[in-house]
mmCIF file of C-alpha atoms and ligand atoms in Angstrom:
data_model
loop_
_atom_site.group_PDB
_atom_site.id
_atom_site.type_symbol
_atom_site.label_atom_id
_atom_site.label_comp_id
_atom_site.label_asym_id
_atom_site.label_seq_id
_atom_site.Cartn_x
_atom_site.Cartn_y
_atom_site.Cartn_z
ATOM 1 C CA MET A 1 154.685 102.373 199.230
ATOM 2 C CA ASN A 2 153.064 98.897 199.273
ATOM 3 C CA ASN A 3 149.731 100.628 199.405
ATOM 4 C CA LEU A 4 150.590 102.646 196.283
ATOM 5 C CA ILE A 5 151.698 99.507 194.479
ATOM 6 C CA ASN A 6 148.415 97.762 195.343
ATOM 7 C CA ILE A 7 146.435 100.756 194.101
ATOM 8 C CA SER A 8 148.477 100.801 190.896
ATOM 9 C CA ASN A 9 147.985 97.065 190.354
ATOM 10 C CA ASP A 10 144.235 97.509 190.823
ATOM 11 C CA LEU A 11 144.058 100.411 188.388
ATOM 12 C CA PHE A 12 145.996 99.099 185.432
ATOM 13 C CA VAL A 13 145.307 96.521 182.778
ATOM 14 C CA ASN A 14 147.646 93.714 183.675
ATOM 15 C CA THR A 15 150.178 94.029 180.852
ATOM 16 C CA TYR A 16 153.408 94.644 182.775
ATOM 17 C CA THR A 17 155.448 92.655 185.245
ATOM 18 C CA ARG A 18 156.801 95.501 187.321
ATOM 19 C CA HIS A 19 159.370 95.667 190.076
ATOM 20 C CA PRO A 20 157.790 96.624 193.417
ATOM 21 C CA ALA A 21 159.013 100.228 193.369
ATOM 22 C CA VAL A 22 157.359 103.573 192.745
ATOM 23 C CA MET A 23 160.090 105.631 191.134
ATOM 24 C CA VAL A 24 159.939 109.294 192.064
ATOM 25 C CA GLU A 25 163.247 110.926 191.155
ATOM 26 C CA GLY A 26 166.183 110.427 188.888
ATOM 27 C CA GLU A 27 169.546 112.065 188.339
ATOM 28 C CA GLY A 28 172.221 110.790 185.974
ATOM 29 C CA CYS A 29 172.473 107.013 186.464
ATOM 30 C CA ARG A 30 170.584 107.010 189.759
ATOM 31 C CA LEU A 31 166.894 106.477 190.451
ATOM 32 C CA LYS A 32 165.142 106.949 193.779
ATOM 33 C CA ASP A 33 161.887 105.287 194.839
ATOM 34 C CA ALA A 34 159.134 106.578 197.130
ATOM 35 C CA LYS A 35 160.712 104.793 200.094
ATOM 36 C CA GLY A 36 163.995 106.607 199.516
ATOM 37 C CA ASN A 37 165.830 103.552 198.128
ATOM 38 C CA GLU A 38 168.455 104.377 195.503
ATOM 39 C CA TYR A 39 169.123 102.337 192.393
ATOM 40 C CA LEU A 40 172.024 102.244 189.980
ATOM 41 C CA ASP A 41 170.169 102.299 186.709
ATOM 42 C CA PHE A 42 171.584 100.039 183.978
ATOM 43 C CA VAL A 43 168.189 99.976 182.242
ATOM 44 C CA ALA A 44 167.792 103.707 181.467
ATOM 45 C CA GLY A 45 164.128 103.308 180.541
ATOM 46 C CA ILE A 46 165.205 100.461 178.219
ATOM 47 C CA ALA A 47 167.956 102.324 176.349
ATOM 48 C CA THR A 48 165.952 105.544 176.407
ATOM 49 C CA CYS A 49 167.348 107.951 179.024
ATOM 50 C CA SER A 50 170.715 107.824 177.319
ATOM 51 C CA LEU A 51 171.932 111.166 178.666
ATOM 52 C CA GLY A 52 170.874 110.108 182.143
ATOM 53 C CA HIS A 53 167.818 111.077 184.141
ATOM 54 C CA CYS A 54 166.895 114.757 184.097
ATOM 55 C CA HIS A 55 169.916 115.855 182.082
ATOM 56 C CA PRO A 56 169.987 119.634 182.752
ATOM 57 C CA VAL A 57 170.301 120.649 179.090
ATOM 58 C CA VAL A 58 167.349 118.466 178.075
ATOM 59 C CA THR A 59 165.252 119.555 181.061
ATOM 60 C CA ASP A 60 165.926 123.222 180.226
ATOM 61 C CA ALA A 61 164.974 122.654 176.595
ATOM 62 C CA ILE A 62 161.705 120.963 177.642
ATOM 63 C CA CYS A 63 160.807 123.694 180.145
ATOM 64 C CA SER A 64 161.599 126.571 177.864
ATOM 65 C CA GLN A 65 159.673 125.090 174.910
ATOM 66 C CA ALA A 66 156.716 124.232 177.206
ATOM 67 C CA LYS A 67 156.519 127.921 178.122
ATOM 68 C CA LYS A 68 156.346 128.926 174.444
ATOM 69 C CA LEU A 69 154.271 126.356 172.553
ATOM 70 C CA VAL A 70 153.286 122.778 173.418
ATOM 71 C CA HIS A 71 151.276 121.615 170.428
ATOM 72 C CA THR A 72 150.034 122.788 167.051
ATOM 73 C CA SER A 73 149.411 119.532 165.095
ATOM 74 C CA ASN A 74 151.047 118.992 161.731
ATOM 75 C CA LEU A 75 148.717 121.435 160.022
ATOM 76 C CA PHE A 76 151.511 123.956 160.649
ATOM 77 C CA HIS A 77 155.292 124.025 160.679
ATOM 78 C CA SER A 78 157.099 124.393 163.990
ATOM 79 C CA LEU A 79 160.565 125.666 164.876
ATOM 80 C CA PRO A 80 161.763 122.703 167.006
ATOM 81 C CA GLN A 81 160.609 120.271 164.280
ATOM 82 C CA ILE A 82 162.530 122.123 161.591
ATOM 83 C CA GLU A 83 165.659 122.291 163.745
ATOM 84 C CA LEU A 84 165.472 118.592 164.656
ATOM 85 C CA ALA A 85 164.804 117.414 161.102
ATOM 86 C CA GLY A 86 167.723 119.537 159.877
ATOM 87 C CA MET A 87 170.058 118.000 162.445
ATOM 88 C CA LEU A 88 168.937 114.441 161.651
ATOM 89 C CA VAL A 89 169.572 115.072 157.961
ATOM 90 C CA ASP A 90 172.959 116.698 158.651
ATOM 91 C CA HIS A 91 174.110 113.745 160.749
ATOM 92 C CA SER A 92 172.835 110.845 158.646
ATOM 93 C CA PHE A 93 172.367 109.400 155.150
ATOM 94 C CA ALA A 94 168.847 110.858 155.028
ATOM 95 C CA ASP A 95 167.276 113.662 153.002
ATOM 96 C CA LYS A 96 163.785 113.504 154.507
ATOM 97 C CA ILE A 97 162.216 112.851 157.921
ATOM 98 C CA PHE A 98 158.808 111.728 159.189
ATOM 99 C CA MET A 99 158.161 112.196 162.904
ATOM 100 C CA ALA A 100 156.177 109.860 165.135
ATOM 101 C CA ASN A 101 155.683 109.370 168.884
ATOM 102 C CA SER A 102 157.290 106.006 169.466
ATOM 103 C CA GLY A 103 159.351 103.235 167.968
ATOM 104 C CA ALA A 104 156.387 101.134 166.868
ATOM 105 C CA GLU A 105 154.864 104.138 165.116
ATOM 106 C CA ALA A 106 158.126 104.931 163.335
ATOM 107 C CA ASN A 107 158.208 101.295 162.163
ATOM 108 C CA GLU A 108 154.567 101.440 161.080
ATOM 109 C CA ALA A 109 155.461 104.459 158.970
ATOM 110 C CA ALA A 110 158.429 102.547 157.535
ATOM 111 C CA ILE A 111 156.242 99.546 156.671
ATOM 112 C CA LYS A 112 153.648 101.734 154.987
ATOM 113 C CA LEU A 113 156.295 103.701 153.093
ATOM 114 C CA ALA A 114 158.004 100.501 151.887
ATOM 115 C CA ARG A 115 154.656 99.076 150.704
ATOM 116 C CA LYS A 116 153.713 102.305 148.937
ATOM 117 C CA HIS A 117 157.151 102.409 147.320
ATOM 118 C CA GLY A 118 156.845 98.761 146.274
ATOM 119 C CA GLY A 119 153.594 99.485 144.461
ATOM 120 C CA THR A 120 150.525 97.325 143.978
ATOM 121 C CA GLY A 121 151.110 93.655 144.809
ATOM 122 C CA CYS A 122 154.593 94.290 146.161
ATOM 123 C CA PHE A 123 153.991 94.309 149.886
ATOM 124 C CA GLU A 124 155.999 91.530 151.494
ATOM 125 C CA ILE A 125 158.590 92.381 154.118
ATOM 126 C CA ILE A 126 161.221 89.988 155.408
ATOM 127 C CA THR A 127 162.583 90.352 158.929
ATOM 128 C CA LEU A 128 164.803 88.111 161.052
ATOM 129 C CA GLU A 129 163.967 85.459 163.595
ATOM 130 C CA GLY A 130 164.574 86.852 167.064
ATOM 131 C CA SER A 131 163.781 90.393 165.950
ATOM 132 C CA PHE A 132 161.569 92.843 167.801
ATOM 133 C CA HIS A 133 159.854 95.691 165.992
ATOM 134 C CA GLY A 134 157.022 96.839 168.281
ATOM 135 C CA ARG A 135 153.553 96.110 169.664
ATOM 136 C CA THR A 136 151.146 97.417 167.036
ATOM 137 C CA LEU A 137 149.621 94.667 164.899
ATOM 138 C CA ALA A 138 151.845 95.273 161.866
ATOM 139 C CA THR A 139 155.003 95.554 163.965
ATOM 140 C CA VAL A 140 154.003 92.454 165.958
ATOM 141 C CA ALA A 141 153.649 90.632 162.626
ATOM 142 C CA ALA A 142 157.072 91.962 161.626
ATOM 143 C CA THR A 143 158.580 90.756 164.902
ATOM 144 C CA GLY A 144 160.285 87.393 164.440
ATOM 145 C CA GLN A 145 159.293 85.872 167.777
ATOM 146 C CA ARG A 146 156.247 83.618 168.018
ATOM 147 C CA LYS A 147 155.567 84.515 171.652
ATOM 148 C CA PHE A 148 154.556 88.033 170.603
ATOM 149 C CA HIS A 149 152.109 86.687 167.974
ATOM 150 C CA ARG A 150 150.172 84.232 170.107
ATOM 151 C CA GLY A 151 146.615 85.276 170.883
ATOM 152 C CA PHE A 152 146.592 88.079 168.315
ATOM 153 C CA GLU A 153 146.119 86.114 165.114
ATOM 154 C CA PRO A 154 145.129 86.683 162.401
ATOM 155 C CA LEU A 155 148.030 89.084 162.003
ATOM 156 C CA PRO A 156 148.478 91.382 159.009
ATOM 157 C CA VAL A 157 149.805 89.287 156.141
ATOM 158 C CA GLY A 158 153.006 89.689 154.175
ATOM 159 C CA PHE A 159 155.663 89.302 156.888
ATOM 160 C CA TYR A 160 158.254 86.524 156.665
ATOM 161 C CA HIS A 161 161.036 85.726 159.104
ATOM 162 C CA ALA A 162 164.429 84.478 158.002
ATOM 163 C CA PRO A 163 166.695 82.433 160.269
ATOM 164 C CA PHE A 164 169.264 84.683 161.977
ATOM 165 C CA GLY A 165 172.666 84.734 160.318
ATOM 166 C CA ASP A 166 171.697 82.750 157.190
ATOM 167 C CA LEU A 167 171.977 84.900 154.070
ATOM 168 C CA ALA A 168 171.076 82.081 151.667
ATOM 169 C CA ALA A 169 167.859 81.316 153.593
ATOM 170 C CA LEU A 170 167.005 85.011 153.557
ATOM 171 C CA GLU A 171 167.444 85.227 149.783
ATOM 172 C CA LYS A 172 165.134 82.223 149.312
ATOM 173 C CA LEU A 173 162.307 84.200 150.957
ATOM 174 C CA ILE A 174 162.593 87.058 148.426
ATOM 175 C CA THR A 175 159.847 86.939 145.791
ATOM 176 C CA ASN A 176 158.544 89.384 143.205
ATOM 177 C CA LYS A 177 156.147 90.541 145.948
ATOM 178 C CA THR A 178 158.926 91.574 148.349
ATOM 179 C CA CYS A 179 159.272 95.311 148.951
ATOM 180 C CA ALA A 180 161.772 95.386 151.829
ATOM 181 C CA ILE A 181 164.005 93.630 154.296
ATOM 182 C CA MET A 182 163.841 95.082 157.795
ATOM 183 C CA VAL A 183 166.509 94.305 160.414
ATOM 184 C CA GLU A 184 168.034 95.640 163.612
ATOM 185 C CA PRO A 185 171.846 95.983 163.314
ATOM 186 C CA LEU A 186 171.934 94.465 166.802
ATOM 187 C CA GLN A 187 168.920 92.620 168.160
ATOM 188 C CA GLY A 188 168.201 94.126 171.566
ATOM 189 C CA GLU A 189 165.073 92.348 172.810
ATOM 190 C CA GLY A 190 166.225 89.219 170.965
ATOM 191 C CA GLY A 191 169.122 88.881 173.423
ATOM 192 C CA VAL A 192 171.774 91.489 172.547
ATOM 193 C CA ARG A 193 172.774 89.814 169.263
ATOM 194 C CA PRO A 194 174.871 91.982 166.917
ATOM 195 C CA LEU A 195 174.700 91.167 163.221
ATOM 196 C CA GLU A 196 178.127 90.251 161.798
ATOM 197 C CA LYS A 197 179.546 92.904 159.497
ATOM 198 C CA GLU A 198 179.572 90.634 156.427
ATOM 199 C CA TYR A 199 176.012 89.516 157.149
ATOM 200 C CA LEU A 200 174.506 93.011 157.221
ATOM 201 C CA GLN A 201 176.608 94.035 154.223
ATOM 202 C CA GLY A 202 175.329 90.899 152.478
ATOM 203 C CA ILE A 203 171.739 91.911 153.257
ATOM 204 C CA ARG A 204 172.410 95.333 151.706
ATOM 205 C CA THR A 205 173.782 93.599 148.597
ATOM 206 C CA LEU A 206 170.695 91.358 148.391
ATOM 207 C CA CYS A 207 168.453 94.413 148.588
ATOM 208 C CA ASP A 208 170.361 96.048 145.722
ATOM 209 C CA LYS A 209 170.337 92.852 143.657
ATOM 210 C CA HIS A 210 166.561 92.426 144.000
ATOM 211 C CA SER A 211 165.742 96.173 143.957
ATOM 212 C CA ILE A 212 164.104 96.134 147.364
ATOM 213 C CA LEU A 213 164.486 98.508 150.286
ATOM 214 C CA LEU A 214 166.653 97.995 153.342
ATOM 215 C CA ILE A 215 164.933 99.244 156.495
ATOM 216 C CA LEU A 216 167.143 99.471 159.565
ATOM 217 C CA ASP A 217 165.348 99.490 162.897
ATOM 218 C CA GLU A 218 167.755 101.448 165.105
ATOM 219 C CA ILE A 219 165.156 102.175 167.740
ATOM 220 C CA GLN A 220 167.148 100.510 170.502
ATOM 221 C CA VAL A 221 170.701 100.747 169.186
ATOM 222 C CA GLY A 222 170.708 104.074 167.354
ATOM 223 C CA MET A 223 171.411 107.427 169.004
ATOM 224 C CA SER A 224 174.981 106.669 170.070
ATOM 225 C CA ARG A 225 174.229 103.491 172.044
ATOM 226 C CA THR A 226 176.820 101.404 170.142
ATOM 227 C CA GLY A 227 179.478 104.129 169.964
ATOM 228 C CA THR A 228 178.478 105.761 166.667
ATOM 229 C CA LEU A 229 175.460 108.032 166.292
ATOM 230 C CA PHE A 230 173.787 105.295 164.226
ATOM 231 C CA ALA A 231 174.837 101.678 164.582
ATOM 232 C CA HIS A 232 174.988 101.004 160.829
ATOM 233 C CA GLU A 233 177.848 103.494 160.444
ATOM 234 C CA GLN A 234 180.090 100.689 161.721
ATOM 235 C CA TYR A 235 179.022 98.490 158.781
ATOM 236 C CA ASN A 236 179.900 100.904 155.959
ATOM 237 C CA ILE A 237 176.430 100.586 154.493
ATOM 238 C CA ARG A 238 173.464 102.910 154.090
ATOM 239 C CA PRO A 239 169.848 101.947 154.591
ATOM 240 C CA ASP A 240 166.972 103.228 152.460
ATOM 241 C CA ILE A 241 164.865 103.814 155.560
ATOM 242 C CA LEU A 242 165.970 104.039 159.179
ATOM 243 C CA THR A 243 163.782 104.246 162.263
ATOM 244 C CA CYS A 244 164.824 105.629 165.629
ATOM 245 C CA ALA A 245 162.990 106.528 168.836
ATOM 246 C CA LYS A 246 163.801 105.768 172.495
ATOM 247 C CA ALA A 247 166.994 107.783 173.201
ATOM 248 C CA LEU A 248 166.102 110.414 170.602
ATOM 249 C CA GLY A 249 164.049 112.280 173.224
ATOM 250 C CA ASN A 250 165.918 111.034 176.317
ATOM 251 C CA GLY A 251 162.529 109.999 177.730
ATOM 252 C CA MET A 252 160.217 112.379 175.867
ATOM 253 C CA PRO A 253 158.025 110.295 173.528
ATOM 254 C CA ILE A 254 159.302 110.724 169.986
ATOM 255 C CA GLY A 255 160.195 108.529 167.034
ATOM 256 C CA ALA A 256 161.503 109.342 163.601
ATOM 257 C CA LEU A 257 161.724 107.785 160.173
ATOM 258 C CA LEU A 258 164.722 108.829 158.100
ATOM 259 C CA THR A 259 164.847 108.207 154.364
ATOM 260 C CA THR A 260 166.118 109.345 150.993
ATOM 261 C CA ASN A 261 164.443 111.773 148.590
ATOM 262 C CA LYS A 262 163.822 108.910 146.191
ATOM 263 C CA VAL A 263 161.959 106.714 148.693
ATOM 264 C CA ALA A 264 160.192 109.636 150.398
ATOM 265 C CA ALA A 265 158.633 110.584 147.067
ATOM 266 C CA SER A 266 156.304 107.566 147.404
ATOM 267 C CA PHE A 267 154.358 109.311 150.168
ATOM 268 C CA GLN A 268 151.946 112.061 149.152
ATOM 269 C CA PRO A 269 149.907 114.371 151.407
ATOM 270 C CA GLY A 270 147.264 112.287 153.145
ATOM 271 C CA ASP A 271 149.159 108.972 152.906
ATOM 272 C CA HIS A 272 150.333 109.050 156.495
ATOM 273 C CA ALA A 273 149.986 111.331 159.513
ATOM 274 C CA SER A 274 150.189 111.674 163.262
ATOM 275 C CA THR A 275 148.503 114.176 165.576
ATOM 276 C CA PHE A 276 151.328 114.267 168.116
ATOM 277 C CA GLY A 277 154.227 113.233 165.841
ATOM 278 C CA GLY A 278 156.957 115.856 166.001
ATOM 279 C CA ASN A 279 155.396 117.546 169.013
ATOM 280 C CA PRO A 280 157.360 120.781 169.676
ATOM 281 C CA VAL A 281 158.309 119.896 173.266
ATOM 282 C CA ALA A 282 159.502 116.404 172.302
ATOM 283 C CA CYS A 283 161.429 117.893 169.356
ATOM 284 C CA ALA A 284 163.059 120.532 171.577
ATOM 285 C CA ALA A 285 164.234 117.715 173.877
ATOM 286 C CA ALA A 286 165.557 115.761 170.875
ATOM 287 C CA VAL A 287 167.451 118.810 169.568
ATOM 288 C CA ALA A 288 169.164 119.102 172.966
ATOM 289 C CA VAL A 289 169.945 115.366 172.868
ATOM 290 C CA LEU A 290 171.447 115.524 169.375
ATOM 291 C CA LYS A 291 173.512 118.621 170.190
ATOM 292 C CA THR A 292 174.953 116.837 173.222
ATOM 293 C CA MET A 293 175.592 113.564 171.401
ATOM 294 C CA THR A 294 177.319 115.270 168.481
ATOM 295 C CA SER A 295 179.534 117.397 170.711
ATOM 296 C CA ASN A 296 183.274 116.753 170.825
ATOM 297 C CA GLY A 297 184.364 113.599 172.608
ATOM 298 C CA PHE A 298 180.873 112.271 173.401
ATOM 299 C CA LEU A 299 181.049 109.155 171.223
ATOM 300 C CA GLU A 300 184.663 108.432 172.201
ATOM 301 C CA GLY A 301 183.487 108.362 175.823
ATOM 302 C CA VAL A 302 180.739 105.883 174.948
ATOM 303 C CA VAL A 303 183.262 103.592 173.244
ATOM 304 C CA GLN A 304 185.692 103.745 176.184
ATOM 305 C CA ARG A 305 183.039 103.058 178.784
ATOM 306 C CA GLY A 306 181.539 100.371 176.569
ATOM 307 C CA HIS A 307 184.897 98.558 176.543
ATOM 308 C CA HIS A 308 185.085 98.841 180.300
ATOM 309 C CA LEU A 309 181.554 97.472 180.766
ATOM 310 C CA HIS A 310 182.354 94.626 178.381
ATOM 311 C CA ASP A 311 185.603 93.815 180.252
ATOM 312 C CA CYS A 312 183.852 93.831 183.645
ATOM 313 C CA LEU A 313 181.121 91.479 182.407
ATOM 314 C CA LYS A 314 183.684 89.288 180.634
ATOM 315 C CA SER A 315 185.684 88.872 183.796
ATOM 316 C CA ILE A 316 182.504 87.727 185.612
ATOM 317 C CA ALA A 317 181.639 85.395 182.711
ATOM 318 C CA ASP A 318 185.151 83.879 182.759
ATOM 319 C CA GLN A 319 185.194 83.441 186.516
ATOM 320 C CA TYR A 320 181.735 81.850 186.660
ATOM 321 C CA ASN A 321 181.870 79.990 183.349
ATOM 322 C CA ARG A 322 179.776 77.197 184.838
ATOM 323 C CA ILE A 323 176.751 79.472 184.659
ATOM 324 C CA CYS A 324 177.774 82.192 182.186
ATOM 325 C CA ARG A 325 178.243 81.544 178.476
ATOM 326 C CA GLY A 326 179.939 84.832 177.601
ATOM 327 C CA VAL A 327 179.335 88.480 176.823
ATOM 328 C CA ARG A 328 178.112 90.144 173.657
ATOM 329 C CA GLY A 329 177.194 93.621 172.563
ATOM 330 C CA ARG A 330 178.605 96.875 171.219
ATOM 331 C CA GLY A 331 179.354 100.098 173.019
ATOM 332 C CA LEU A 332 177.009 100.514 175.962
ATOM 333 C CA ILE A 333 174.592 97.736 175.147
ATOM 334 C CA GLN A 334 176.182 94.624 176.589
ATOM 335 C CA GLY A 335 174.641 91.310 177.588
ATOM 336 C CA LEU A 336 175.870 88.604 179.937
ATOM 337 C CA VAL A 337 174.621 85.350 178.446
ATOM 338 C CA LEU A 338 173.489 82.806 181.030
ATOM 339 C CA ASP A 339 174.105 79.127 180.534
ATOM 340 C CA ASP A 340 171.066 77.103 179.461
ATOM 341 C CA SER A 341 171.242 75.203 182.759
ATOM 342 C CA ILE A 342 170.224 78.345 184.688
ATOM 343 C CA ALA A 343 168.433 80.224 181.925
ATOM 344 C CA ASP A 344 165.112 79.799 183.748
ATOM 345 C CA ARG A 345 166.596 81.722 186.694
ATOM 346 C CA GLY A 346 167.205 84.924 184.714
ATOM 347 C CA GLY A 347 164.135 86.648 186.169
ATOM 348 C CA GLU A 348 165.195 85.707 189.684
ATOM 349 C CA ILE A 349 168.689 87.164 189.085
ATOM 350 C CA VAL A 350 167.180 90.433 187.812
ATOM 351 C CA SER A 351 164.954 90.582 190.940
ATOM 352 C CA THR A 352 167.883 89.883 193.262
ATOM 353 C CA LEU A 353 169.874 92.646 191.580
ATOM 354 C CA PHE A 354 166.906 94.983 191.988
ATOM 355 C CA LYS A 355 166.770 94.222 195.719
ATOM 356 C CA ALA A 356 170.498 94.974 195.844
ATOM 357 C CA GLY A 357 169.907 98.340 194.152
ATOM 358 C CA VAL A 358 171.048 97.518 190.615
ATOM 359 C CA LEU A 359 168.689 97.640 187.651
ATOM 360 C CA VAL A 360 169.212 95.497 184.535
ATOM 361 C CA THR A 361 166.798 93.777 182.141
ATOM 362 C CA LEU A 362 166.471 90.265 180.845
ATOM 363 C CA ALA A 363 166.530 89.983 177.047
ATOM 364 C CA GLY A 364 165.955 86.975 174.825
ATOM 365 C CA GLY A 365 165.037 84.888 177.888
ATOM 366 C CA LYS A 366 168.584 84.338 179.151
ATOM 367 C CA VAL A 367 170.678 87.454 178.648
ATOM 368 C CA LEU A 368 171.267 90.007 181.411
ATOM 369 C CA ARG A 369 171.159 93.181 179.349
ATOM 370 C CA CYS A 370 172.962 96.325 180.485
ATOM 371 C CA THR A 371 171.930 99.579 178.800
ATOM 372 C CA PRO A 372 173.101 102.272 181.214
ATOM 373 C CA PRO A 373 172.865 105.969 180.424
ATOM 374 C CA LEU A 374 175.716 106.756 178.038
ATOM 375 C CA ILE A 375 177.121 109.206 180.582
ATOM 376 C CA VAL A 376 177.703 106.383 183.099
ATOM 377 C CA SER A 377 181.042 106.719 184.905
ATOM 378 C CA MET A 378 183.758 104.055 185.157
ATOM 379 C CA GLU A 379 183.091 103.985 188.928
ATOM 380 C CA GLU A 380 179.386 103.318 188.374
ATOM 381 C CA ILE A 381 180.253 100.474 186.010
ATOM 382 C CA ASP A 382 182.590 99.042 188.667
ATOM 383 C CA ALA A 383 179.884 99.406 191.324
ATOM 384 C CA MET A 384 177.319 97.585 189.146
ATOM 385 C CA ALA A 385 179.811 94.816 188.331
ATOM 386 C CA ALA A 386 180.651 94.298 192.013
ATOM 387 C CA VAL A 387 176.968 93.751 192.874
ATOM 388 C CA LEU A 388 176.442 91.542 189.822
ATOM 389 C CA GLU A 389 179.441 89.399 190.731
ATOM 390 C CA GLU A 390 178.149 88.989 194.280
ATOM 391 C CA VAL A 391 174.738 87.883 192.978
ATOM 392 C CA ILE A 392 176.185 85.497 190.366
ATOM 393 C CA SER A 393 178.594 83.996 192.908
ATOM 394 C CA ASN A 394 175.613 83.039 195.076
ATOM 395 C CA ILE A 395 173.865 81.063 192.323
HETATM 396 C C1 PLP B 401 164.291 97.421 168.009
HETATM 397 C C2 PLP B 401 162.987 97.951 168.508
HETATM 398 N N1 PLP B 401 162.054 98.296 167.625
HETATM 399 C C3 PLP B 401 160.864 98.797 168.020
HETATM 400 C C4 PLP B 401 160.568 98.955 169.349
HETATM 401 C C5 PLP B 401 159.235 99.528 169.778
HETATM 402 O O1 PLP B 401 159.427 100.801 170.296
HETATM 403 P P1 PLP B 401 158.260 101.482 171.199
HETATM 404 O O2 PLP B 401 158.189 100.684 172.452
HETATM 405 O O3 PLP B 401 158.756 102.895 171.404
HETATM 406 O O4 PLP B 401 157.015 101.431 170.402
HETATM 407 C C6 PLP B 401 161.515 98.586 170.304
HETATM 408 C C7 PLP B 401 161.210 98.680 171.755
HETATM 409 O O5 PLP B 401 161.807 98.054 172.584
HETATM 410 C C8 PLP B 401 162.764 98.078 169.876
HETATM 411 O O6 PLP B 401 163.699 97.714 170.750
#
């Protein structure tokens, strides 16, 4: 396997820090590498394989669509697209859908739609410090973390970042050029930071007061991750635009923009497009995902297991409070916050866990983020927590 890893390192542009494993198989919450090592996967392709690896219903949907029709472009309608768009509308605030291939592309579409809706001269978008919205130039500019900007300036203009949690500071950034505020209901990459209910409701109120759009980026936390199909349902608010991706296709590349009739009317034929967006195979996978996630008892299971994951992490945080600051998250996105004194050892902890067969990610520099498949069992959560406790106890 080392040979394969060397070949891979030689072949690729050096943009990723990867674990030394060539993953070859997955089933449920387990991954297997080319050496035969097994891993308990609390990454799930970064909150993407939410029904677990190779979920049979999704795999069947992919295979059967691949035998019928793989691609047509958006010059034509396609059956899986129509079915998926109908389901997204039925299960959300939205009237209209635009389909993309990824989260960043869904956000690009949202940014363009908000600017078009704002009209000439009304192009500014406010996001939050600590946010993450993607890796294209516009979504990098939208992202409220300097480290993602460095080396890529000049960035597209018109993006402003408000301090997290400060509604008054956010309002001060609104001008007559502002067309939208874009936020994640829970910042994933920013370190598993949920927005308080009153805060997000306050942002909605600000948008109404200043007649600007609220864009919710639910790319990481939508699709049942927090215990409701969309995270904002827990806030009793509605966005004007919502973006989702990641878990929508359970690993097939797909993103979607959801919006209202009123906002959608700002886009006319030719304003935006994507060759692969809404690809029939990806849509067939997403239909299977949505059917499974909206079936009886699915979300209740996510909530229950989310509580259990939270409790397991909390008990580790309490026991090792010298090095753990606490636990935060919702549903099955939970983060163990490391104390500043060992924050620089986060990467080492993630590597040690990897060697012990447990996969987690580091978010916001010092948060061990757990995003297991939503079908994770209580026993798998216990098994992960036992390994994590062992690793933390040795720090
Ligand atoms: C909140 C959020 N927005 C956007 C993106 C970008 O999605 P993608 O990597 O599919 O372009 C991510 C990816 O991590 C994300 O977490």
